mmCIF file of C-alpha atoms in Angstrom:
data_model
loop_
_atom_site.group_PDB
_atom_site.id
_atom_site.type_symbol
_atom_site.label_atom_id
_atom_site.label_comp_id
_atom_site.label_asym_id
_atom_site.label_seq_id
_atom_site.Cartn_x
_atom_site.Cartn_y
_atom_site.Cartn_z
ATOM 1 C CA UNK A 1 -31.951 59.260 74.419
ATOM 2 C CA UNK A 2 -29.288 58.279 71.506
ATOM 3 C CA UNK A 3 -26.461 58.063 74.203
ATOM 4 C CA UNK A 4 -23.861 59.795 71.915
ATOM 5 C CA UNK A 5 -22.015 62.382 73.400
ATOM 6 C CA UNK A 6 -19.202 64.925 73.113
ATOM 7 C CA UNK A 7 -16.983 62.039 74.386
ATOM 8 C CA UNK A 8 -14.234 64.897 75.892
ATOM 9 C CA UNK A 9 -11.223 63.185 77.280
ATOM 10 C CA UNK A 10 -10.397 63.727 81.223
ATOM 11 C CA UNK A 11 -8.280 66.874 81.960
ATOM 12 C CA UNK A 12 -6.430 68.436 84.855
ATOM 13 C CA UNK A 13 -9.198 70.552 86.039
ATOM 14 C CA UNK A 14 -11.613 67.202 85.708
ATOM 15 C CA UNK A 15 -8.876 65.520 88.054
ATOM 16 C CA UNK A 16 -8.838 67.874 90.726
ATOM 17 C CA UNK A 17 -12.553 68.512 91.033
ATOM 18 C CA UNK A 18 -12.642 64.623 91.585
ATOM 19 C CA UNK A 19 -9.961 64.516 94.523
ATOM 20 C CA UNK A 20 -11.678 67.420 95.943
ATOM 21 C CA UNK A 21 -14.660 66.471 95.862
ATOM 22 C CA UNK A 22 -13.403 63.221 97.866
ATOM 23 C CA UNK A 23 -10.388 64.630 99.974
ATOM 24 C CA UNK A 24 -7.781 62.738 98.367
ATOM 25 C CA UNK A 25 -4.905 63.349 96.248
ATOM 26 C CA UNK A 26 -4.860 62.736 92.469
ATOM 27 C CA UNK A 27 -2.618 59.812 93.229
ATOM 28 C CA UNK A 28 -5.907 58.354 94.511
ATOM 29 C CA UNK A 29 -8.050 59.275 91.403
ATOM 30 C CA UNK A 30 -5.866 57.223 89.413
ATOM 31 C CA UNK A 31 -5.170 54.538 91.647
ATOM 32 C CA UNK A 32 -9.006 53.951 91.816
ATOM 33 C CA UNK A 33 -9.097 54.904 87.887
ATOM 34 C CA UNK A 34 -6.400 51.808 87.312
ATOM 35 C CA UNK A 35 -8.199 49.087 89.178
ATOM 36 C CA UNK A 36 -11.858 49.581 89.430
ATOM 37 C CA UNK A 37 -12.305 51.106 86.047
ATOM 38 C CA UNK A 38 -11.864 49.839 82.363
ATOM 39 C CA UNK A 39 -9.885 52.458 81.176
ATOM 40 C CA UNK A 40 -11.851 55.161 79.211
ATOM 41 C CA UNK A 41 -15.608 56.088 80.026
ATOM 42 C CA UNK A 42 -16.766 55.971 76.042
ATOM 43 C CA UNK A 43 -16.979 54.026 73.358
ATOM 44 C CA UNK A 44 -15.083 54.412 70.213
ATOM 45 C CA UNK A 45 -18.366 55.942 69.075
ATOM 46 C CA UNK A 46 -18.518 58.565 71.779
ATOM 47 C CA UNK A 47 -21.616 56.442 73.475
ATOM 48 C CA UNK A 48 -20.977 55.712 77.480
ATOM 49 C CA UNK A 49 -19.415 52.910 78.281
ATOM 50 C CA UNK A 50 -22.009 50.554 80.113
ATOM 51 C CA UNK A 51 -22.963 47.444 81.336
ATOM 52 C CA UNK A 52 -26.386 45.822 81.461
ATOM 53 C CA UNK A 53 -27.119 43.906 85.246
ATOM 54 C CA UNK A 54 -29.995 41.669 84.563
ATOM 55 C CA UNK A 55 -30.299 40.959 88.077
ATOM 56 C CA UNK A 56 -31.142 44.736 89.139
ATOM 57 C CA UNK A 57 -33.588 45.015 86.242
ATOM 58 C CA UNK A 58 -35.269 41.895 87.350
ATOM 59 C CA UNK A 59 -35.275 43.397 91.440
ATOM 60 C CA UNK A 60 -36.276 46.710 90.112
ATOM 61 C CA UNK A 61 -39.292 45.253 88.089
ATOM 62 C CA UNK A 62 -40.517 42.646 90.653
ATOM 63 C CA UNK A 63 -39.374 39.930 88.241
ATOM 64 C CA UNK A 64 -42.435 39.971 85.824
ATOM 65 C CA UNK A 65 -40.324 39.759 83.083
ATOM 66 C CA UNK A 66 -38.526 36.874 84.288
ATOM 67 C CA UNK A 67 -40.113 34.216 82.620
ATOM 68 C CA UNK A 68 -40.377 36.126 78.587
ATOM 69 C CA UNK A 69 -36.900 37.544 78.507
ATOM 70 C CA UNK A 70 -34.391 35.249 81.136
ATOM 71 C CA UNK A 71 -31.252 37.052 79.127
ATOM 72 C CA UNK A 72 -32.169 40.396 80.510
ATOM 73 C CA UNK A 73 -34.021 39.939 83.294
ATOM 74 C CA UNK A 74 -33.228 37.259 85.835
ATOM 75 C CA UNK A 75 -32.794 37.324 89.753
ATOM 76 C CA UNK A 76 -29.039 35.506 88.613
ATOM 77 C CA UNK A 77 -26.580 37.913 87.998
ATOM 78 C CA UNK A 78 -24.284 37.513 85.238
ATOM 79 C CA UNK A 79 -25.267 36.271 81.651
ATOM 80 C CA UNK A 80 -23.850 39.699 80.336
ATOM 81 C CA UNK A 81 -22.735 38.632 76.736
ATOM 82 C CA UNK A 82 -20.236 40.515 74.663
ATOM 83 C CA UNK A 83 -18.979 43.940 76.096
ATOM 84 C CA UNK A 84 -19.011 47.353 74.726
ATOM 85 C CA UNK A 85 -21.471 48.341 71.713
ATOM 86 C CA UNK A 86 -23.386 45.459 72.397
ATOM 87 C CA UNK A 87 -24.034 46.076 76.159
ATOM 88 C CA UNK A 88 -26.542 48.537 73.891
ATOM 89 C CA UNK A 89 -28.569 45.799 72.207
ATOM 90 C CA UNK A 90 -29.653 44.706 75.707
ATOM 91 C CA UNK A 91 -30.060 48.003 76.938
ATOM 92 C CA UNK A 92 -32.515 48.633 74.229
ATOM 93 C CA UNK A 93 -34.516 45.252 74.720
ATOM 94 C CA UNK A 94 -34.833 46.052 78.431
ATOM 95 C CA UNK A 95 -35.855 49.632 77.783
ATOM 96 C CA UNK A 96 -38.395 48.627 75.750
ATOM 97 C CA UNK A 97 -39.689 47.066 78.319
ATOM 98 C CA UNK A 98 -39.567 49.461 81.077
ATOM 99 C CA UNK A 99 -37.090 51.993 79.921
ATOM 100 C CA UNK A 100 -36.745 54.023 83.658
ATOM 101 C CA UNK A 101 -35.711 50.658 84.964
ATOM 102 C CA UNK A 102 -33.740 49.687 82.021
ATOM 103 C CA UNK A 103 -31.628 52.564 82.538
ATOM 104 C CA UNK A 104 -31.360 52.683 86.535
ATOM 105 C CA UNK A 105 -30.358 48.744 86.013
ATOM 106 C CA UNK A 106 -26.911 49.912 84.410
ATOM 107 C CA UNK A 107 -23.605 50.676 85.776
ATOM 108 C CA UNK A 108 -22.354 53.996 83.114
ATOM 109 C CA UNK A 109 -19.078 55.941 82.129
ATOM 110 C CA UNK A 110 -15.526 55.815 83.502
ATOM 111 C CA UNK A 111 -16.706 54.826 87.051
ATOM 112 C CA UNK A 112 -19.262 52.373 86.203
ATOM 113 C CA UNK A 113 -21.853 53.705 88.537
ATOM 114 C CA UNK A 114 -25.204 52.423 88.726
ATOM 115 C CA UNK A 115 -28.394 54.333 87.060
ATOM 116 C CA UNK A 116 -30.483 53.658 90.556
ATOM 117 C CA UNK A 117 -27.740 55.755 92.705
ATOM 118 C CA UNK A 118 -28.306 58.927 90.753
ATOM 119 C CA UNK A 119 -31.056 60.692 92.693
ATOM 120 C CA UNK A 120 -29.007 59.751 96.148
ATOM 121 C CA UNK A 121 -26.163 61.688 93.837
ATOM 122 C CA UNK A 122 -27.935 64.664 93.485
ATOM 123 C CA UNK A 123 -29.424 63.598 90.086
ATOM 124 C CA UNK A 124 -33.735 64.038 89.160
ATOM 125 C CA UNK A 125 -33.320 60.378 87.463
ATOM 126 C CA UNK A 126 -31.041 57.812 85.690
ATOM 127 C CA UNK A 127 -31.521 59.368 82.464
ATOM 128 C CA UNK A 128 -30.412 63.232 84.174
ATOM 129 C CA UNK A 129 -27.441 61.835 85.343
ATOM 130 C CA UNK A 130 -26.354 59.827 81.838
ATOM 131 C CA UNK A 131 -27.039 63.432 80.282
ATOM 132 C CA UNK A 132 -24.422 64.704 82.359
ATOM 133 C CA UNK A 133 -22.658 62.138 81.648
ATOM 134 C CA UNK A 134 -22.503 62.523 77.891
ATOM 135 C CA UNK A 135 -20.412 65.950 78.332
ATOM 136 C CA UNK A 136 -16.902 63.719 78.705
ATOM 137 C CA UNK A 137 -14.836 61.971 81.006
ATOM 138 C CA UNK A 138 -14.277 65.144 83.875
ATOM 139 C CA UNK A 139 -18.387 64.874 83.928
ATOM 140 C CA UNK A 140 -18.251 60.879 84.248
ATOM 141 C CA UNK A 141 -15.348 61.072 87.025
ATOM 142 C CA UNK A 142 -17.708 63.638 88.966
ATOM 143 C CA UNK A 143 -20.000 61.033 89.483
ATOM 144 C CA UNK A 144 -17.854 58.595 90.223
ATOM 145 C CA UNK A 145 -16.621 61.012 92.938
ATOM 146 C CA UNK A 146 -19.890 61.791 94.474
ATOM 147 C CA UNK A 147 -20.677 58.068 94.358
ATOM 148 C CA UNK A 148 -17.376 57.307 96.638
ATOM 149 C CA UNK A 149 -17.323 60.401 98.875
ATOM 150 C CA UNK A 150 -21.727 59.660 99.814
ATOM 151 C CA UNK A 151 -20.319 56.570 100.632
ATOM 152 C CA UNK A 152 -18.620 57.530 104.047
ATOM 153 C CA UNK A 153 -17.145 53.948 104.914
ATOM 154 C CA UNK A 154 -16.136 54.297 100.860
ATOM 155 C CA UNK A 155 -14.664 57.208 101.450
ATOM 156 C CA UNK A 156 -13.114 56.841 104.708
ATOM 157 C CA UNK A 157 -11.023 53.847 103.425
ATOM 158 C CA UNK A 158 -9.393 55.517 100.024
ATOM 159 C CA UNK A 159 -8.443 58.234 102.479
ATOM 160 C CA UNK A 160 -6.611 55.815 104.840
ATOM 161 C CA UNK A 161 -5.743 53.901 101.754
ATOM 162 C CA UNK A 162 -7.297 50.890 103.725
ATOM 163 C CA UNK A 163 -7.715 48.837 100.138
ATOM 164 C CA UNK A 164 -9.610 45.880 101.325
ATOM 165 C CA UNK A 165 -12.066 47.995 102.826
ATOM 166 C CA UNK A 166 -12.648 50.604 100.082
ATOM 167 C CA UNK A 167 -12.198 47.558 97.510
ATOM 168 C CA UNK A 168 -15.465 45.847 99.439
ATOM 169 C CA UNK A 169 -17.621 49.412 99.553
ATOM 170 C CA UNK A 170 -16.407 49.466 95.216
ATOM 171 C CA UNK A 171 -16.489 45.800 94.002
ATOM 172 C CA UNK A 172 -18.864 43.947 97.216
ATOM 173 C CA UNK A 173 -18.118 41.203 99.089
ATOM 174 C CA UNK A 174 -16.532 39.575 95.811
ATOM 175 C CA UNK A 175 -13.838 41.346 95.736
ATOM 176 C CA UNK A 176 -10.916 39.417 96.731
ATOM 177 C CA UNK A 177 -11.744 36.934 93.944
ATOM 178 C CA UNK A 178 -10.503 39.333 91.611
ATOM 179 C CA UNK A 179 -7.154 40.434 94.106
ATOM 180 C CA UNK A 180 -9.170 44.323 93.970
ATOM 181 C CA UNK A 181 -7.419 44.640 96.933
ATOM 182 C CA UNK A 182 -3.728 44.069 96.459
ATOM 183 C CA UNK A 183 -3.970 45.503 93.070
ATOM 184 C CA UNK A 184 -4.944 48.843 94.932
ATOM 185 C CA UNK A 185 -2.130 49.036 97.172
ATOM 186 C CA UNK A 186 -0.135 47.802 93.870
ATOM 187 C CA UNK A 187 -1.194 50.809 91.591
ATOM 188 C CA UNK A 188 -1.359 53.212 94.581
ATOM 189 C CA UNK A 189 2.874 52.622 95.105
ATOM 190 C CA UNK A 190 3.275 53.009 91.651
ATOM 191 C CA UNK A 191 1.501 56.534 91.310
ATOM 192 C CA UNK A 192 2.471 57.911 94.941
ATOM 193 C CA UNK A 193 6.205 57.006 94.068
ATOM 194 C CA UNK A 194 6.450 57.742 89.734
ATOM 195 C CA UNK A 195 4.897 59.850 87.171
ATOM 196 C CA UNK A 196 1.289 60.398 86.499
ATOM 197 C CA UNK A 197 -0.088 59.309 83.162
ATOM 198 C CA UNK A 198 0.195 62.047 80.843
ATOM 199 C CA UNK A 199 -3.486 63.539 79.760
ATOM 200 C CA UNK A 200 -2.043 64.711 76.066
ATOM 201 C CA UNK A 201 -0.943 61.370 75.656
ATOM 202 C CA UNK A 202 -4.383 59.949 77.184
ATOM 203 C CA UNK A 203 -6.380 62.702 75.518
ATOM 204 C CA UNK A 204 -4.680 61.874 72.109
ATOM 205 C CA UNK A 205 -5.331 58.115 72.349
ATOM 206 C CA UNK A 206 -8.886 58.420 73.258
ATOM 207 C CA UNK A 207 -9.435 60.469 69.819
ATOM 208 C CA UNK A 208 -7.702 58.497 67.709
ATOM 209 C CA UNK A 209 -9.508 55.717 69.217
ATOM 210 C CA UNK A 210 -12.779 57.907 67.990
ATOM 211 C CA UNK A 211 -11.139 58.448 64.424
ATOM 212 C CA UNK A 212 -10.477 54.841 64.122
ATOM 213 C CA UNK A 213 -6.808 54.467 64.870
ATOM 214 C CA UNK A 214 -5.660 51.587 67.254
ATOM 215 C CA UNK A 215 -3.096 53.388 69.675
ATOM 216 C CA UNK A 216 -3.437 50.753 72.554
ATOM 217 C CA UNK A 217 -5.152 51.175 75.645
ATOM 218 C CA UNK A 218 -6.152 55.068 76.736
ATOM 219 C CA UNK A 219 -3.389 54.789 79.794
ATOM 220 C CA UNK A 220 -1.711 57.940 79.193
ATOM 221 C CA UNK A 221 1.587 55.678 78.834
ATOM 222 C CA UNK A 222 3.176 56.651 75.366
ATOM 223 C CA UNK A 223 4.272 53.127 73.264
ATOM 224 C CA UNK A 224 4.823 51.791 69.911
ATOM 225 C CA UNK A 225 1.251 51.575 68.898
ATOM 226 C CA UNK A 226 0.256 55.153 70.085
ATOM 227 C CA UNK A 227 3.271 56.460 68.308
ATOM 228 C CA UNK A 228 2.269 54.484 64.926
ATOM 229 C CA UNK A 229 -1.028 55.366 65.552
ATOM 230 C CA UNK A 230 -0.158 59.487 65.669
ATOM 231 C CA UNK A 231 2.002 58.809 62.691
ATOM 232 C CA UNK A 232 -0.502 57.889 60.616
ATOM 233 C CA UNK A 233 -2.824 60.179 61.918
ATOM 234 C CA UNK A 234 -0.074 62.655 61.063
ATOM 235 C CA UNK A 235 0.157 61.556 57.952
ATOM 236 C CA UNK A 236 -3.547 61.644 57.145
ATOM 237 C CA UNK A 237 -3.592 65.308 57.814
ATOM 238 C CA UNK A 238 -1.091 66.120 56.008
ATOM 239 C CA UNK A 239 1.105 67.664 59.197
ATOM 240 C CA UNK A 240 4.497 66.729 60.109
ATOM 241 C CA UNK A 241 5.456 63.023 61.131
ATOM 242 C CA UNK A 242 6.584 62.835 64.618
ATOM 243 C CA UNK A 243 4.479 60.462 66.228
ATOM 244 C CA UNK A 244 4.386 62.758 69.057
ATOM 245 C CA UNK A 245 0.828 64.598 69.734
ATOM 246 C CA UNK A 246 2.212 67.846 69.525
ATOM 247 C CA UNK A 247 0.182 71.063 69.536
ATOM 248 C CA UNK A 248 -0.797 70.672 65.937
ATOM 249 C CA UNK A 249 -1.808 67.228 66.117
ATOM 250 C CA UNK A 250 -3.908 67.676 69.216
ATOM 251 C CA UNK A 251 -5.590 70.336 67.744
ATOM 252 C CA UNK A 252 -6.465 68.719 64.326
ATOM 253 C CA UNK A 253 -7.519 65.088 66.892
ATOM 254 C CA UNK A 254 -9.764 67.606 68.805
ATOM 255 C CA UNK A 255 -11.850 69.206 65.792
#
């Protein structure tokens, strides 16, 4: 599998199915999406965003490759290198190895779900659900919905908005380390009490992130760099210079 997809940015629809699917509100989509994400689910090159647990690949291969290839499998966790693209290098060294275990030792897309949860998600294999997976963001969230509404104590606790609780099912027993749980309650005010991020504005900065613009983070928040970055965009196409992704410019970023 190549692992390039269509890369399609989260919409309304993709949103909804997700809370649904859970019983929550979309307040609580994004609340989770805030804190226990990073961000976007792909790549600037449209390829999942992943990370490679050499701990799980070591359980899930009864360590026999301990010994050759300690970087990617090893019954430590950590030791995960550089993020993004090169997440990929080890992914490909591990698959050579044992590529259905390679694949169920990764956490993939928006949610960061593991590969070995996918047939308890309604998935044949790892590699069936990362196919699903490469359709966009609505098909990433999905999972990350299933993943969090199989879970009932998971599920349960985003309902009551119990953070510490759902923040332990999400992160383990870690979680505090990182404050999971007060950042939670944090994000949840924030989107309960004042505007949603904007999906044109998120949509638009996930593509020009694909085209090679720098707009800033994919938070559906509108600033000085996604503004610059539609500008020149704008510019590039020839359209009219607003730095605003109007209907013209979302079209042209979506071709």
């Amino acid at each position: 599998m190549a692992f390039q997809g269509k890369g399609g940015a989260l919409t309304a629809v993709g949103l909804a199915a997700a809370a649904t699917a859970i019983g929550v509100g979309v307040a609580e989509i994004w609340t989770v999406l805030s804190v226990e994400t990073l961000g976007a689910g792909f790549l600037s090159d449209r390829r999942p965003l992943i990370l490679f647990e050499r701990h799980v690949f070591s359980a899930r291969t009864g360590g026999r490759f301990d010994t050759r290839f300690p970087d990617i499998s090893n019954s430590t966790c950590g030791g995960y290198g550089q993020m993004g693209a090169a997440q990929y290098d080890r992914l490909a060294k591990a698959m050579a190895l044992d590529a259905t275990a390679a694949e169920e030792s990764t956490s993939w897309g928006i949610g960061q779900v593991m590969g070995h949860h996918a047939r308890r998600l309604g998935f044949a294999s790892a590699e069936a659900m990362v196919a699903a997976m490469l359709e966009g963001e609505d098909a990433q969230l999905l999972v990350m919905a299933k993943f969090i509404a199989e879970g009932k104590p998971c599920r349960q606790a985003l309902i009551r908005h119990d953070w510490s609780t759902f923040a332990r099912c999400y992160n383990g027993a870690a979680y505090a380390k990182n404050r999971y749980d007060e950042r939670l309650a944090q994000q949840f005010r924030r989107w309960a009490e004042g505007p949603l991020p904007d999906l044109r504005v998120r949509s638009a900065q996930i593509y020009l992130t694909y085209r090679g613009f720098a707009p800033g983070p994919s938070d559906g928040l509108i600033g000085r760099f996604t503004r610059q970055a539609l500008a020149s965009f704008q510019q590039q196409q020839g359209l009219a210079v607003t730095g605003e992704p109007d209907d013209a410019t979302m079209r042209h970023l979506a071709a």
